[in-house]
Protein backbone atom coordinates (compact mmCIF):
# COMPACT_ATOMS: atom_id res chain seq x y z
CA UNK A 1 -2.40 -35.58 2.03
CA UNK A 2 -2.79 -38.89 3.84
CA UNK A 3 -4.11 -41.78 1.77
CA UNK A 4 -6.62 -44.24 3.16
CA UNK A 5 -6.13 -47.85 2.15
CA UNK A 6 -8.81 -50.48 1.88
CA UNK A 7 -8.83 -53.97 0.41
CA UNK A 8 -11.24 -54.49 -2.43
CA UNK A 9 -13.41 -57.64 -2.35
CA UNK A 10 -12.13 -60.72 -4.07
CA UNK A 11 -13.60 -61.55 -7.49
CA UNK A 12 -17.05 -63.01 -7.11
CA UNK A 13 -17.41 -61.91 -3.49
CA UNK A 14 -20.64 -60.26 -2.40
CA UNK A 15 -20.34 -56.61 -1.46
CA UNK A 16 -22.09 -55.22 1.62
CA UNK A 17 -25.48 -53.63 1.08
CA UNK A 18 -24.30 -50.63 3.06
CA UNK A 19 -20.94 -49.07 2.13
CA UNK A 20 -18.23 -49.26 4.76
CA UNK A 21 -17.61 -46.10 6.73
CA UNK A 22 -14.15 -44.63 6.41
CA UNK A 23 -12.58 -41.69 8.18
CA UNK A 24 -12.11 -38.37 6.49
CA UNK A 25 -9.04 -38.28 4.26
CA UNK A 26 -8.13 -34.64 4.62
CA UNK A 27 -5.56 -35.32 7.30
CA UNK A 28 -7.55 -34.00 10.25
CA UNK A 29 -9.35 -36.02 12.89
CA UNK A 30 -12.95 -34.97 13.47
CA UNK A 31 -13.46 -33.13 16.73
CA UNK A 32 -15.83 -34.72 19.22
CA UNK A 33 -16.54 -31.47 21.04
CA UNK A 34 -17.53 -28.14 19.57
CA UNK A 35 -16.90 -24.96 21.57
CA UNK A 36 -20.04 -23.20 22.75
CA UNK A 37 -20.60 -19.64 21.57
CA UNK A 38 -23.35 -17.16 22.29
CA UNK A 39 -25.51 -15.73 19.53
CA UNK A 40 -24.00 -12.32 20.27
CA UNK A 41 -20.63 -13.64 19.01
CA UNK A 42 -21.93 -14.76 15.62
CA UNK A 43 -22.53 -11.32 14.10
CA UNK A 44 -19.09 -9.83 14.87
CA UNK A 45 -17.36 -13.00 13.63
CA UNK A 46 -19.33 -12.93 10.38
CA UNK A 47 -18.66 -9.23 9.87
CA UNK A 48 -14.91 -9.80 10.27
CA UNK A 49 -15.04 -12.32 7.43
CA UNK A 50 -17.15 -9.96 5.30
CA UNK A 51 -14.80 -7.03 5.91
CA UNK A 52 -11.81 -9.18 5.04
CA UNK A 53 -13.34 -10.23 1.70
CA UNK A 54 -14.22 -6.62 0.92
CA UNK A 55 -10.51 -5.85 0.83
CA UNK A 56 -10.41 -7.53 -2.58
CA UNK A 57 -14.07 -7.40 -3.67
CA UNK A 58 -15.24 -3.83 -3.15
CA UNK A 59 -18.78 -2.53 -3.29
CA UNK A 60 -20.54 -5.90 -2.84
CA UNK A 61 -21.31 -5.93 0.88
CA UNK A 62 -24.76 -7.55 0.61
CA UNK A 63 -23.55 -10.26 -1.76
CA UNK A 64 -20.57 -11.11 0.44
CA UNK A 65 -22.77 -11.17 3.54
CA UNK A 66 -25.07 -13.64 1.82
CA UNK A 67 -22.09 -15.89 1.07
CA UNK A 68 -21.08 -15.92 4.74
CA UNK A 69 -24.71 -16.58 5.71
CA UNK A 70 -24.73 -19.68 3.50
CA UNK A 71 -21.43 -20.86 5.01
CA UNK A 72 -22.84 -20.71 8.55
CA UNK A 73 -26.05 -22.39 7.36
CA UNK A 74 -24.00 -25.44 6.24
CA UNK A 75 -25.00 -24.79 2.66
CA UNK A 76 -23.39 -24.51 -0.74
CA UNK A 77 -23.12 -21.45 -2.94
CA UNK A 78 -23.50 -20.98 -6.70
CA UNK A 79 -22.15 -17.77 -8.23
CA UNK A 80 -23.42 -17.07 -11.75
CA UNK A 81 -22.20 -14.14 -13.78
CA UNK A 82 -20.37 -13.15 -16.92
CA UNK A 83 -16.59 -13.64 -17.04
CA UNK A 84 -14.29 -11.12 -15.42
CA UNK A 85 -16.51 -9.65 -12.68
CA UNK A 86 -14.70 -11.32 -9.77
CA UNK A 87 -16.50 -14.64 -9.20
CA UNK A 88 -13.31 -16.61 -8.62
CA UNK A 89 -11.74 -13.75 -6.67
CA UNK A 90 -14.69 -13.72 -4.29
CA UNK A 91 -14.50 -17.49 -3.85
CA UNK A 92 -10.75 -17.40 -3.18
CA UNK A 93 -11.10 -14.47 -0.78
CA UNK A 94 -13.72 -16.36 1.25
CA UNK A 95 -11.47 -19.41 1.34
CA UNK A 96 -8.40 -17.38 2.38
CA UNK A 97 -10.35 -15.61 5.12
CA UNK A 98 -10.88 -18.92 6.89
CA UNK A 99 -7.92 -21.03 7.97
CA UNK A 100 -9.37 -24.22 6.49
CA UNK A 101 -8.25 -26.70 3.87
CA UNK A 102 -9.07 -25.42 0.38
CA UNK A 103 -8.99 -27.20 -2.98
CA UNK A 104 -9.76 -25.79 -6.40
CA UNK A 105 -11.24 -27.73 -9.32
CA UNK A 106 -11.12 -26.22 -12.79
CA UNK A 107 -14.09 -27.82 -14.53
CA UNK A 108 -13.45 -28.63 -18.19
CA UNK A 109 -15.29 -30.83 -20.72
CA UNK A 110 -12.72 -33.65 -20.33
CA UNK A 111 -12.86 -33.74 -16.51
CA UNK A 112 -13.84 -37.18 -15.14
CA UNK A 113 -15.89 -37.95 -11.99
CA UNK A 114 -12.86 -39.68 -10.46
CA UNK A 115 -10.91 -36.43 -10.92
CA UNK A 116 -13.35 -34.91 -8.45
CA UNK A 117 -14.00 -37.62 -5.86
CA UNK A 118 -10.81 -39.68 -6.03
CA UNK A 119 -9.91 -43.14 -7.26
CA UNK A 120 -8.69 -46.49 -5.93
CA UNK A 121 -5.34 -47.48 -7.42
CA UNK A 122 -3.83 -50.96 -7.22
CA UNK A 123 -0.56 -51.11 -5.32
CA UNK A 124 1.51 -54.02 -6.58
CA UNK A 125 3.80 -53.94 -3.52
CA UNK A 126 1.03 -54.25 -0.93
CA UNK A 127 -1.25 -56.21 -3.32
CA UNK A 128 -4.26 -54.13 -2.40
CA UNK A 129 -5.96 -50.94 -3.54
CA UNK A 130 -5.09 -47.51 -2.18
CA UNK A 131 -7.64 -44.73 -2.26
CA UNK A 132 -6.24 -41.50 -3.63
CA UNK A 133 -8.54 -38.72 -2.38
CA UNK A 134 -9.85 -36.20 -4.87
CA UNK A 135 -10.09 -32.44 -4.35
CA UNK A 136 -13.51 -32.71 -2.66
CA UNK A 137 -11.67 -33.74 0.52
CA UNK A 138 -11.31 -30.20 1.80
CA UNK A 139 -13.29 -27.79 3.93
CA UNK A 140 -13.88 -25.43 1.04
CA UNK A 141 -14.08 -26.74 -2.52
CA UNK A 142 -13.90 -24.10 -5.23
CA UNK A 143 -15.47 -25.41 -8.41
CA UNK A 144 -14.49 -22.95 -11.12
CA UNK A 145 -16.81 -22.77 -14.17
CA UNK A 146 -18.75 -25.83 -13.04
CA UNK A 147 -21.06 -25.75 -16.05
CA UNK A 148 -18.18 -26.37 -18.47
CA UNK A 149 -17.98 -30.00 -17.32
CA UNK A 150 -20.25 -32.73 -18.60
CA UNK A 151 -23.40 -33.63 -16.63
CA UNK A 152 -21.76 -36.93 -15.62
CA UNK A 153 -18.90 -35.10 -13.93
CA UNK A 154 -21.23 -32.54 -12.37
CA UNK A 155 -23.17 -35.44 -10.85
CA UNK A 156 -20.04 -36.53 -8.96
CA UNK A 157 -20.77 -33.70 -6.54
CA UNK A 158 -24.34 -34.77 -5.73
CA UNK A 159 -23.51 -37.15 -2.89
CA UNK A 160 -20.80 -34.86 -1.53
CA UNK A 161 -23.11 -31.86 -1.29
CA UNK A 162 -26.20 -33.62 0.04
CA UNK A 163 -24.67 -36.19 2.41
CA UNK A 164 -21.16 -34.81 3.02
CA UNK A 165 -19.58 -38.10 2.10
CA UNK A 166 -18.02 -39.85 -0.89
CA UNK A 167 -18.61 -43.48 -1.87
CA UNK A 168 -15.92 -45.10 -4.00
CA UNK A 169 -15.78 -48.85 -4.70
CA UNK A 170 -18.22 -49.62 -1.90
CA UNK A 171 -16.32 -47.63 0.74
CA UNK A 172 -17.82 -44.49 2.23
CA UNK A 173 -15.50 -41.64 3.17
CA UNK A 174 -16.87 -38.94 5.47
CA UNK A 175 -16.03 -35.33 4.64
CA UNK A 176 -14.86 -32.88 7.29
CA UNK A 177 -16.88 -30.02 8.75
CA UNK A 178 -17.19 -27.30 7.71
CA UNK A 179 -17.75 -28.36 4.12
CA UNK A 180 -18.71 -25.78 1.52
CA UNK A 181 -18.89 -26.19 -2.24
CA UNK A 182 -18.50 -22.77 -3.79
CA UNK A 183 -19.05 -23.03 -7.52
CA UNK A 184 -18.89 -20.42 -10.25
CA UNK A 185 -20.56 -20.63 -13.61
CA UNK A 186 -21.02 -18.56 -16.72
CA UNK A 187 -24.52 -17.95 -18.09
CA UNK A 188 -25.69 -21.06 -19.93
CA UNK A 189 -26.16 -19.23 -23.21
CA UNK A 190 -22.40 -18.73 -23.45
CA UNK A 191 -20.48 -21.07 -25.75
CA UNK A 192 -19.12 -24.34 -24.33
CA UNK A 193 -21.36 -24.62 -21.28
CA UNK A 194 -23.81 -27.24 -20.02
CA UNK A 195 -26.91 -26.29 -18.06
CA UNK A 196 -26.77 -27.67 -14.52
CA UNK A 197 -29.30 -30.50 -14.03
CA UNK A 198 -32.24 -29.74 -11.72
CA UNK A 199 -30.89 -32.15 -9.09
CA UNK A 200 -27.55 -30.32 -9.07
CA UNK A 201 -29.11 -26.85 -8.79
CA UNK A 202 -31.33 -28.03 -5.96
CA UNK A 203 -28.30 -28.90 -3.86
CA UNK A 204 -26.97 -25.36 -3.98
CA UNK A 205 -28.45 -23.48 -1.06
CA UNK A 206 -28.35 -20.13 -2.79
CA UNK A 207 -27.32 -18.52 -6.03
CA UNK A 208 -25.93 -15.02 -6.25
CA UNK A 209 -24.59 -12.70 -8.91
CA UNK A 210 -21.84 -10.15 -8.34
CA UNK A 211 -22.66 -7.89 -11.27
CA UNK A 212 -20.41 -5.13 -12.55
CA UNK A 213 -18.75 -2.92 -9.92
CA UNK A 214 -19.76 0.71 -9.63
CA UNK A 215 -17.51 3.32 -11.19
CA UNK A 216 -15.67 4.22 -7.97
CA UNK A 217 -14.99 0.57 -7.12
CA UNK A 218 -13.67 -0.13 -10.61
CA UNK A 219 -11.34 2.87 -10.49
CA UNK A 220 -10.08 1.73 -7.08
CA UNK A 221 -9.46 -1.73 -8.53
CA UNK A 222 -7.29 -0.22 -11.27
CA UNK A 223 -5.19 1.45 -8.58
CA UNK A 224 -4.94 -1.49 -6.20
CA UNK A 225 -4.59 -4.48 -8.50
CA UNK A 226 -2.28 -3.36 -11.30
CA UNK A 227 0.91 -3.73 -9.27
CA UNK A 228 0.08 -6.72 -7.03
CA UNK A 229 -2.58 -9.31 -6.37
CA UNK A 230 -4.37 -8.34 -3.12
CA UNK A 231 -5.23 -11.99 -2.50
CA UNK A 232 -1.59 -12.70 -1.70
CA UNK A 233 -1.69 -10.35 1.29
CA UNK A 234 -5.10 -11.38 2.57
CA UNK A 235 -4.89 -12.79 6.10
CA UNK A 236 -7.15 -15.30 7.83
CA UNK A 237 -9.67 -14.04 10.37
CA UNK A 238 -11.14 -17.38 11.46
CA UNK A 239 -10.41 -21.09 11.44
CA UNK A 240 -12.21 -24.41 11.05
CA UNK A 241 -12.87 -24.90 14.77
CA UNK A 242 -14.35 -21.43 15.11
CA UNK A 243 -16.55 -21.91 12.04
CA UNK A 244 -17.80 -25.22 13.48
CA UNK A 245 -18.70 -23.41 16.71
CA UNK A 246 -20.55 -20.70 14.76
CA UNK A 247 -22.45 -23.35 12.81
CA UNK A 248 -23.45 -25.10 16.03
CA UNK A 249 -24.75 -21.82 17.42
CA UNK A 250 -26.80 -21.22 14.26
CA UNK A 251 -28.31 -24.70 14.56
CA UNK A 252 -29.72 -23.78 17.98
CA UNK A 253 -31.51 -20.63 16.81
CA UNK A 254 -35.20 -20.88 17.72
CA UNK A 255 -37.86 -21.12 14.99
CA UNK A 256 -41.53 -20.69 15.94
CA UNK A 257 -44.11 -23.03 14.44
CA UNK A 258 -45.75 -20.05 12.76
CA UNK A 259 -42.49 -19.25 10.94
CA UNK A 260 -42.09 -22.87 9.83
CA UNK A 261 -45.64 -22.73 8.48
CA UNK A 262 -44.75 -19.52 6.65
CA UNK A 263 -41.72 -21.16 5.01
CA UNK A 264 -43.81 -24.09 3.79
CA UNK A 265 -46.55 -21.75 2.54
CA UNK A 266 -44.04 -19.81 0.44
CA UNK A 267 -42.58 -22.98 -1.05
CA UNK A 268 -46.02 -24.48 -1.71
CA UNK A 269 -47.00 -21.30 -3.55
CA UNK A 270 -44.21 -21.94 -6.07
CA UNK A 271 -45.64 -25.39 -6.76
CA UNK A 272 -49.15 -24.08 -7.38
CA UNK A 273 -48.29 -21.02 -9.49
CA UNK A 274 -49.59 -21.20 -13.06
CA UNK A 275 -46.40 -19.64 -14.47
CA UNK A 276 -44.08 -22.12 -12.75
CA UNK A 277 -43.65 -25.56 -14.31
CA UNK A 278 -41.48 -26.96 -11.50
CA UNK A 279 -41.70 -25.45 -8.04
CA UNK A 280 -39.31 -25.61 -5.11
CA UNK A 281 -38.61 -28.93 -3.40
CA UNK A 282 -38.81 -29.90 0.29
CA UNK A 283 -35.02 -29.53 0.31
CA UNK A 284 -35.59 -25.90 -0.66
CA UNK A 285 -37.81 -25.45 2.41
CA UNK A 286 -35.04 -26.82 4.60
CA UNK A 287 -32.40 -24.60 2.99
CA UNK A 288 -34.63 -21.53 3.33
CA UNK A 289 -35.13 -22.20 7.03
CA UNK A 290 -31.45 -22.88 7.68
CA UNK A 291 -30.32 -19.69 5.96
CA UNK A 292 -32.98 -17.72 7.85
CA UNK A 293 -31.56 -19.09 11.12
CA UNK A 294 -28.08 -18.06 10.01
CA UNK A 295 -29.27 -14.58 9.05
CA UNK A 296 -31.00 -14.21 12.43
CA UNK A 297 -27.85 -15.23 14.31
CA UNK A 298 -25.71 -12.80 12.30
CA UNK A 299 -28.22 -10.09 13.20
CA UNK A 300 -27.70 -10.97 16.88
CA UNK A 301 -31.02 -12.75 17.47
CA UNK A 302 -31.62 -16.26 18.81
CA UNK A 303 -34.96 -16.51 16.98
CA UNK A 304 -36.10 -16.20 13.36
CA UNK A 305 -38.43 -13.47 12.12
CA UNK A 306 -40.57 -13.65 8.96
CA UNK A 307 -38.41 -10.79 7.65
CA UNK A 308 -35.38 -13.10 7.71
CA UNK A 309 -37.25 -15.57 5.53
CA UNK A 310 -38.53 -12.93 3.10
CA UNK A 311 -35.08 -11.49 2.42
CA UNK A 312 -33.76 -14.92 1.45
CA UNK A 313 -36.62 -16.13 -0.75
CA UNK A 314 -35.10 -14.96 -4.04
CA UNK A 315 -31.48 -16.13 -3.57
CA UNK A 316 -32.54 -19.49 -2.10
CA UNK A 317 -35.48 -20.37 -4.35
CA UNK A 318 -35.06 -18.61 -7.71
CA UNK A 319 -32.45 -20.95 -9.21
CA UNK A 320 -34.59 -24.01 -8.42
CA UNK A 321 -37.67 -22.93 -10.40
CA UNK A 322 -38.52 -23.91 -13.95
CA UNK A 323 -40.91 -21.50 -15.62
CA UNK A 324 -43.80 -22.44 -17.87
CA UNK A 325 -43.24 -21.71 -21.59
CA UNK A 326 -45.89 -18.98 -21.50
CA UNK A 327 -44.06 -17.20 -18.69
CA UNK A 328 -40.77 -17.37 -20.59
CA UNK A 329 -42.40 -15.92 -23.71
CA UNK A 330 -43.91 -13.15 -21.59
CA UNK A 331 -40.47 -12.26 -20.26
CA UNK A 332 -41.19 -13.25 -16.66
CA UNK A 333 -38.32 -14.17 -14.35
CA UNK A 334 -38.20 -16.38 -11.24
CA UNK A 335 -37.33 -13.34 -9.16
CA UNK A 336 -40.45 -11.48 -10.40
CA UNK A 337 -42.71 -14.42 -9.60
CA UNK A 338 -41.19 -14.90 -6.16
CA UNK A 339 -41.72 -11.21 -5.38
CA UNK A 340 -45.41 -11.67 -6.22
CA UNK A 341 -45.61 -14.76 -4.03
CA UNK A 342 -44.05 -12.96 -1.06
CA UNK A 343 -46.68 -10.24 -1.37
CA UNK A 344 -49.58 -12.71 -1.59
CA UNK A 345 -48.63 -15.22 1.12
CA UNK A 346 -49.91 -13.98 4.52
CA UNK A 347 -47.24 -13.13 7.10
CA UNK A 348 -47.60 -14.92 10.45
CA UNK A 349 -49.47 -12.79 12.93
CA UNK A 350 -48.33 -14.65 16.06
CA UNK A 351 -45.07 -13.70 17.75
CA UNK A 352 -42.05 -15.41 16.18
CA UNK A 353 -40.93 -16.48 19.64
CA UNK A 354 -44.06 -18.50 20.49
């Protein structure tokens, strides 16, 4: 991996108010042109990735499809489930399906922020500081058991996920596209875990849970994975340039004003619900719209329908909500409340293409 060198300011010197821009340090030059694809090409490309992942994660088509939807929406994915159900396998399979740079971070209580973002090290021969990039300088960053690290280390990902850049010692390093943080975590009630701060959860576009496989899938796993690891034979079905082209196509999907109003109405309803102490943020509105555009493109449409939004309300919004104590005592869940909100908020009557 190529290192980027910069000279730190002399003692007592004033630093710039705005960090200096630096090129990406993942060894690839950013492309100035992105190939143009039609919407009709998005669905088949996404399904190839889904089918490839299903070779190692069987019986979870909808969950895998959601993961690919988040990738094309330029989002980040949080997978929460008990140990041993295939969270890391799913993450690795997604990474291997795309010919992109991949780095894995095993989050532990002693992990430092500089272990994630990188650090400037003094070089006595050149008498300046050399920046040693951390594992976030990759297209896909797999954060394994993210909630086992301290909140300080978790916070090292905030700038990366929101702004796709890293600032170290006053220098700003731009991350390459595509950039996806795919994090796994165990339920917070398990020993040795830290609950993700609200600001961290809000930067994850969606949260999903794999759950236990059905009986047939588990029996098949016993047959397929006792003699060899299927991940070692998994081939790539796409690459970084193609993913960038798919993302650009998703960006251009049309959204009617009525659908935008519907998205905001759903999010506002979470802020005004008596059982919700903290509702969804404006960032949540943006993530909900982006994933709806991605879902529409995968379905072969160049416009978003209210149905696209409805299907994504729970995975995009549920992990951002904080329930009121009375709702927790009553056994309510964010998913239950969001289902009620979807029923109550009026669906746009006007055509989604207007």
